[in-house]
Coordinates of C-alpha atoms and ligand atoms in Angstrom, one line a residue:
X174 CA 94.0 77.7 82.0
X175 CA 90.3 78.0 81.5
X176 CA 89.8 81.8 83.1
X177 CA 86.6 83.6 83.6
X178 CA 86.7 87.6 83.0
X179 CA 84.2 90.1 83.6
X180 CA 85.7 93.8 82.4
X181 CA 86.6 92.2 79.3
X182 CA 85.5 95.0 76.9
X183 CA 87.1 97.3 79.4
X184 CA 90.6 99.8 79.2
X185 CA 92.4 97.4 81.2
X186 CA 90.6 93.9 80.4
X187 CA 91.1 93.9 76.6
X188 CA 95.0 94.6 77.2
X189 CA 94.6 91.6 80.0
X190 CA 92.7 89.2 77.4
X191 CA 95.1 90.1 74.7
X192 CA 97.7 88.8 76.9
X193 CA 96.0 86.0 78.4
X194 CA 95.2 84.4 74.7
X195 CA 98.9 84.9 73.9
X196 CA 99.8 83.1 76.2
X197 CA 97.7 80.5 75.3
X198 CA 94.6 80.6 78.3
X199 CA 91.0 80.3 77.3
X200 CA 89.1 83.7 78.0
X201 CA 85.7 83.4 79.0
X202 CA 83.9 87.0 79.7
X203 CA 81.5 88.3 81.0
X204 CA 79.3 91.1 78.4
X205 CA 75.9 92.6 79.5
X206 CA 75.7 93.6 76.1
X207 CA 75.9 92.9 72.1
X208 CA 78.3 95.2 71.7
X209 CA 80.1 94.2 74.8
X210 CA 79.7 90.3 73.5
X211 CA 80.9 91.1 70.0
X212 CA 83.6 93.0 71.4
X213 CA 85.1 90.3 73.6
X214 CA 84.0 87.7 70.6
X215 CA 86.3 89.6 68.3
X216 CA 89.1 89.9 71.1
X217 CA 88.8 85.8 70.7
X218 CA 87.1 84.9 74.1
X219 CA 83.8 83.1 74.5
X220 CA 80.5 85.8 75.7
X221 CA 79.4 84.7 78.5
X222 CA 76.0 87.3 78.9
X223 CA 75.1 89.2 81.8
X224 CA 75.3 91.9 84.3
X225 CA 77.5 92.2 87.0
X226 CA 74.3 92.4 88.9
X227 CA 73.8 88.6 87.9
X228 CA 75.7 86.9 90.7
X229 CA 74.0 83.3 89.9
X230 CA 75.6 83.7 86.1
X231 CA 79.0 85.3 87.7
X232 CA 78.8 82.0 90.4
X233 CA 78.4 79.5 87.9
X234 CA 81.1 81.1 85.2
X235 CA 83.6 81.4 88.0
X236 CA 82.8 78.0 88.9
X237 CA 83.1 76.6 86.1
X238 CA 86.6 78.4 85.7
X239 CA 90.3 77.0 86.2
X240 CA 90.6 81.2 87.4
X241 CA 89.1 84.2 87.7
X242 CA 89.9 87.7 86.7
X243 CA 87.7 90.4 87.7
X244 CA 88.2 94.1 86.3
X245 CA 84.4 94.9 85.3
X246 CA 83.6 97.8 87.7
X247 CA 79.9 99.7 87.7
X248 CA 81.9 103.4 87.0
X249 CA 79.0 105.5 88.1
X250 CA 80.5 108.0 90.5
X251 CA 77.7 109.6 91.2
X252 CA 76.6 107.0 93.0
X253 CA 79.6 105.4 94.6
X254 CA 77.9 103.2 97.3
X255 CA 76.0 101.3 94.8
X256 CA 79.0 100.0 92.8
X257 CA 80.4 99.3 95.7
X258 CA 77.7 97.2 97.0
X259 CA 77.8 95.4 93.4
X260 CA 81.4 95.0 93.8
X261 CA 81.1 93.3 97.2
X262 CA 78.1 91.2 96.0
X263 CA 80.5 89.9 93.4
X264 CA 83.3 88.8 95.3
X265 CA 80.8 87.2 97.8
X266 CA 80.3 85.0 94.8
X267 CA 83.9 84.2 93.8
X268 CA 84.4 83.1 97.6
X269 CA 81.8 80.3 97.6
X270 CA 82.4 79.6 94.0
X271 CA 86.1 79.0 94.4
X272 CA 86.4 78.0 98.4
X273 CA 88.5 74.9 99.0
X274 CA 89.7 75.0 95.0
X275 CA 92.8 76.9 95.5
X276 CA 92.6 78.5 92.6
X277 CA 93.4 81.7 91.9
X278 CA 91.4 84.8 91.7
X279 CA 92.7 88.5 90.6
X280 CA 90.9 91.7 91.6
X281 CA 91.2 94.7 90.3
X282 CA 91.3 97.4 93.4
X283 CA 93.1 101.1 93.7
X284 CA 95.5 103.4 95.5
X285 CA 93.1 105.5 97.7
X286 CA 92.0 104.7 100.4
X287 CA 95.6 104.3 102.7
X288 CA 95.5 108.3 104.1
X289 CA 99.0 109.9 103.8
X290 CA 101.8 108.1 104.7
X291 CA 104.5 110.3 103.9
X292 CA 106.1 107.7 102.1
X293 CA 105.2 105.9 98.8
X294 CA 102.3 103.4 99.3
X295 CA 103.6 99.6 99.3
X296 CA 102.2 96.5 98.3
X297 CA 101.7 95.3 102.3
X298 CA 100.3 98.5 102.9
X299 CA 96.6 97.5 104.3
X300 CA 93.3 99.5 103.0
X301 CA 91.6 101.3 105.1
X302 CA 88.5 100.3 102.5
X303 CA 87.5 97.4 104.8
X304 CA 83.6 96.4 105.2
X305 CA 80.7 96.4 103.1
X306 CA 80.3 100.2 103.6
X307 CA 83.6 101.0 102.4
X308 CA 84.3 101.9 99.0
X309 CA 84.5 99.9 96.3
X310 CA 82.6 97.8 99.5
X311 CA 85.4 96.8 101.0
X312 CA 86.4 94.1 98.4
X313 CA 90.3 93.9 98.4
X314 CA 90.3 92.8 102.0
X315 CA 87.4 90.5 101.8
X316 CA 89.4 89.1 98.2
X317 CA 92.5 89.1 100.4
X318 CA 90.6 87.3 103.6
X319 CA 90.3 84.1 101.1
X320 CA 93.4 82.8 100.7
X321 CA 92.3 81.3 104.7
X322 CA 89.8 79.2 102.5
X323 CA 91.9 77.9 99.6
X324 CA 91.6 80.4 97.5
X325 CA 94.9 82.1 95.5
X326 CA 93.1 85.8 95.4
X327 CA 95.6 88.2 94.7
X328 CA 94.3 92.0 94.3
X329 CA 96.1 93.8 92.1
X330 CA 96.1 97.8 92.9
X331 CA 96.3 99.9 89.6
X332 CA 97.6 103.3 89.7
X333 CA 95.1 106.1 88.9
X334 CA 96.5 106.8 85.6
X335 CA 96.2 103.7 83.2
X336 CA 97.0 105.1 80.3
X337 CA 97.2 104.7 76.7
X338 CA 96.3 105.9 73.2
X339 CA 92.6 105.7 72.1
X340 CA 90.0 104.9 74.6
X341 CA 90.8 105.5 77.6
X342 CA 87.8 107.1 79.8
X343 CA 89.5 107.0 83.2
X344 CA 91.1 109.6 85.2
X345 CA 93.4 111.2 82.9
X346 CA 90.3 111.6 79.4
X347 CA 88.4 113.0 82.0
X348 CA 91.1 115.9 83.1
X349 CA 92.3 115.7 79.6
X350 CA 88.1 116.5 78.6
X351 CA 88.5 119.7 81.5
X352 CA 90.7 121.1 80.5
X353 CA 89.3 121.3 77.1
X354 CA 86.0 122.7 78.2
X355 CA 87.5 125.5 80.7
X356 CA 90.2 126.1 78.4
X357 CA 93.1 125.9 81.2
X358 CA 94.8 122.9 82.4
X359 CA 94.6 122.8 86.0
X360 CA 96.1 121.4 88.8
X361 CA 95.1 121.5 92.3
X362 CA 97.0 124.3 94.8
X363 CA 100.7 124.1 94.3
X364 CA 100.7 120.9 91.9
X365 CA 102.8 119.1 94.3
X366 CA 100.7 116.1 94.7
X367 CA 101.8 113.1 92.9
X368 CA 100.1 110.6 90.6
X369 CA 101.5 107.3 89.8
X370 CA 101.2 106.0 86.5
X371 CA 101.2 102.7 84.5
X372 CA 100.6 102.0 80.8
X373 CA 98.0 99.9 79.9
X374 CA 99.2 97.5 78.3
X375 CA 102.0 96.6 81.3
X376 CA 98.9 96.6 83.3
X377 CA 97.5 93.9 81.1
X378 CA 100.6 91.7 81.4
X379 CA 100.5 92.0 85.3
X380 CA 97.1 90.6 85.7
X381 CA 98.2 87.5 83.5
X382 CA 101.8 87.3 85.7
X383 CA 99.4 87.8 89.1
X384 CA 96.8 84.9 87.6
X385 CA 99.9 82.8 87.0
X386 CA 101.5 83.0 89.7
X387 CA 101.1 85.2 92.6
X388 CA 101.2 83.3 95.7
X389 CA 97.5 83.4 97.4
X390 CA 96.7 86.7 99.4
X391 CA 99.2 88.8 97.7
X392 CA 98.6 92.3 96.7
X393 CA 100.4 93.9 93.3
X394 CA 101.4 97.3 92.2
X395 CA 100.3 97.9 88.5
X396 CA 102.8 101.3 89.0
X397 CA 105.4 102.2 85.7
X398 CA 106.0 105.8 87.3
X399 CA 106.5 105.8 91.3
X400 CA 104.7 109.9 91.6
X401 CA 104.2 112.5 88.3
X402 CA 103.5 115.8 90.2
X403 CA 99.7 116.8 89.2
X404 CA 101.8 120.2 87.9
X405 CA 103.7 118.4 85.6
X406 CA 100.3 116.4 84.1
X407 CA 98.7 119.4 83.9
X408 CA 102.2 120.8 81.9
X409 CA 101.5 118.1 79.7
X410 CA 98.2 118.0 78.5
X411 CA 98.5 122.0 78.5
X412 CA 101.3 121.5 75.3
X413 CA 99.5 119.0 73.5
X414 CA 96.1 120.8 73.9
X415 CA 97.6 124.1 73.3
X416 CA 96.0 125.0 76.2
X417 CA 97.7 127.8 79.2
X418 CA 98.3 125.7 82.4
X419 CA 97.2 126.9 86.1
X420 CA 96.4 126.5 89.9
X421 CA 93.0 125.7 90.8
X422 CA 92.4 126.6 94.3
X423 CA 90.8 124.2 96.7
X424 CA 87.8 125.7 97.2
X425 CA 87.4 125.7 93.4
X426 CA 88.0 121.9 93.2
X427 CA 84.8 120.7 93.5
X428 CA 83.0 123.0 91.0
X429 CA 86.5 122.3 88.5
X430 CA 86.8 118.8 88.7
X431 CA 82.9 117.3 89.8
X432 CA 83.4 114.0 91.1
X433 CA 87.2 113.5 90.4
X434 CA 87.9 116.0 92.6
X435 CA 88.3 114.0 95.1
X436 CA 91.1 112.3 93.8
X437 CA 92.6 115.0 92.2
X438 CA 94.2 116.9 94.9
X439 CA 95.1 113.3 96.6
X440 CA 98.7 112.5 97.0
X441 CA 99.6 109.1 95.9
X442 CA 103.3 107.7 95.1
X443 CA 103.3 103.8 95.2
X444 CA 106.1 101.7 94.6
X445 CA 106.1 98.7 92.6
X446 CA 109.3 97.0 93.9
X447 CA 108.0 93.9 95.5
X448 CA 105.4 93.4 92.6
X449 CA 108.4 93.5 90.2
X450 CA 110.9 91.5 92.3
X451 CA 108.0 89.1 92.9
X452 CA 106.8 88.8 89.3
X453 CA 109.7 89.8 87.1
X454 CA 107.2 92.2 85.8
X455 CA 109.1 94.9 83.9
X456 CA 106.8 97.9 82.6
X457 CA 108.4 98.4 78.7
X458 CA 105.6 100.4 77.0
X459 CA 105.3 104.1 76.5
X460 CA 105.2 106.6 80.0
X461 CA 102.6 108.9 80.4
X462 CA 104.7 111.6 79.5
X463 CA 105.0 109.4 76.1
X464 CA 101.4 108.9 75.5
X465 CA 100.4 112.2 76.5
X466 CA 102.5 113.5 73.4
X467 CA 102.0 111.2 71.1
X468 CA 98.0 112.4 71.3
X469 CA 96.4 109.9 73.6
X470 CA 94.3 112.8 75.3
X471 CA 94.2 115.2 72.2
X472 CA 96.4 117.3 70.4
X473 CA 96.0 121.0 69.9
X474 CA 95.5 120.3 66.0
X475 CA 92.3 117.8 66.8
X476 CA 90.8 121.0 68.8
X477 CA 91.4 123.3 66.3
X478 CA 90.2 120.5 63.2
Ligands
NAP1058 N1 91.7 102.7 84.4 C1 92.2 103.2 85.5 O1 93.0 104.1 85.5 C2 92.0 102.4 86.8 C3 92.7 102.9 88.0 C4 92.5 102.2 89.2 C5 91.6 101.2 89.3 N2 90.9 100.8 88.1 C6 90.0 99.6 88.3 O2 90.4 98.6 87.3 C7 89.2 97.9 86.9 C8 89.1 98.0 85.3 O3 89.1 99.4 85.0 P1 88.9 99.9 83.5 O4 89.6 101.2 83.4 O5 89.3 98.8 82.5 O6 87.4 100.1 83.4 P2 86.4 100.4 82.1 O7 87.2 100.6 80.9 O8 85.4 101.3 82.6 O9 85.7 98.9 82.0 C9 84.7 98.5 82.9 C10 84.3 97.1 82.4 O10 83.3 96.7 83.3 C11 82.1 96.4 82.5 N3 80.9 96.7 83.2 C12 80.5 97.9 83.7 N4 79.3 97.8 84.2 C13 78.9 96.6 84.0 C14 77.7 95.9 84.4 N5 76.7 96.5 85.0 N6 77.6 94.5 84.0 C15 78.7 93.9 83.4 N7 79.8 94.5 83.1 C16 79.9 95.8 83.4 C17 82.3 97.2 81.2 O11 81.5 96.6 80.2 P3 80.9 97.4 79.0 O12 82.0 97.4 77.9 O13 79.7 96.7 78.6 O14 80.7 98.8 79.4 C18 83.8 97.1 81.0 O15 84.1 95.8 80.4 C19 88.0 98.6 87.6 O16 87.8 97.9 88.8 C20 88.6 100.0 87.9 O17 87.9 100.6 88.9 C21 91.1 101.4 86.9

């Protein structure tokens, strides 16, 4: 398949075009930049330049695609409207771009955003992110909405913690890079809230299993790890950054964490049954426990070096 992919040069879309080449698709991605374009050129996929801001370039690539896979994300949390009014803008695009083809397009989406259940979040769970005001604008549901007009969009919702060794500048480098500047490893009030966790590279094969074949308006889990206690991540990067571990009170959370903070404290177990039963998607690379040890967010040696 001829597939169009913006996030190329990201954490999760260079494990996703590493697997879509393998198994023999032609990438086509989207890079705003020349290091973004040599990046994906070297990955073996064609540059296709622009912004994500570019709608009319991101139209005609999709367009021109057998599928889509969109993963690029404007990661400005400072200013989450904004990327979420790019995201939406974006998706608009896909929809008239692909209506009436039936071919598929993957979304990358998340695991806030469904208040507490008291249970772990499912796949037919339903977002409360709906609308252009929403976050992320709303987009899984508006991705979901067009499978009414023959289109196979399928979102797939990563857990929080994509992880890996060597680049990773999501959720977990960020409270693996606090920890090292407050010199404690913290975790929100009792540490009983729960993160799930997927590595990256089982993330990459789900996006090529979802572009293959999930059935249109289908939502996936990319979770490994159904809920790792925020106490026992912060246990974690505490031994391999030689660093003491401790509560953060919640009216310290905001001043601790900045922006993640609100995730932080958030409880989220997701299961990945249906996904897996649905897919035969099997996660089989290292858990974070794993990577966490083997040095993918620091070791105390690195600190002391
Ligand atoms: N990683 C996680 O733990 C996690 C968890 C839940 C959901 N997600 C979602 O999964 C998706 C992929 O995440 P990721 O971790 O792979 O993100 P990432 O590593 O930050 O990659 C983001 C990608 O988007 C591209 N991008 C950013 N701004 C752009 C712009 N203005 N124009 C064109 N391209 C732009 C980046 O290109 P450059 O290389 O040029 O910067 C990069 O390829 C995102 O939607 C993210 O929100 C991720």
């Amino acid at each position: 398949m001829k597939v169009f992919v913006t996030g190329a040069s990201g954490w999760i879309g260079s494990a996703a075009v590493a697997e879509l080449l393998e198994r023999g698709h032609e990438v086509a991605a989207l890079a705003r930049s020349d290091a973004s374009a040599a990046a994906v050129e070297a990955a073996g996929a064609r540059a296709v330049r622009g912004e994500l801001t570019d709608v009319e370039v991101i139209r005609r690539a999709a367009g021109d695609a057998d599928g889509v896979v969109h993963l690029g994300f404007v990661h400005d949390f400072t200013n989450y409207e904004a990327s979420g009014r790019i995201e939406r803008a974006v998706v608009e695009a896909y929809g008239e771009a692909l209506a009436g083809s039936d071919r598929p397009l993957v979304i990358a989406s998340g695991l806030a955003g469904f208040g507490v259940l008291g249970r772990p979040i499912v796949e037919s769970d339903v977002s409360g992110w709906i609308g252009p005001d929403a976050p992320r604008g709303g987009s899984e549901q508006l991705a979901l909405s067009f499978a009414e007009r023959g289109i196979r969009s399928v979102s797939v919702r990563f857990a929080p913690t994509v992880h890996g060794v060597g680049g990773d500048h999501g959720f977990m480098a960020r409270l693996a890079d606090i920890a090292r500047s407050t010199g404690v490893a913290g975790y929100p009030g009792d540490g009983t809230n729960r993160w799930p966790a997927v590595n990256r590279l089982d993330a990459g094969r789900l996006v090529a299993l979802a572009l293959e074949s999930a059935p249109a308006g289908s939502v996936v889990h990319a979770v490994a790890e159904e809920g790792i206690p925020m106490r026992r991540i912060a246990e974690l990067l505490g031994a391999a950054l030689a660093l003491p571990v401790g509560p953060i009170d919640e009216a310290q959370l905001a001043e601790r964490f900045g922006w993640l903070a609100r995730f932080v404290a958030a409880d989220l177990p997701a299961s990945s049954a249906r996904t897996r039963e649905l897919l035969g998607w099997e996660p089989t690379h290292p858990t974070l426990a794993e990577d966490i040890a083997a040095g993918g967010y620091g070791t105390a040696a690195r600190l002391a070096g």
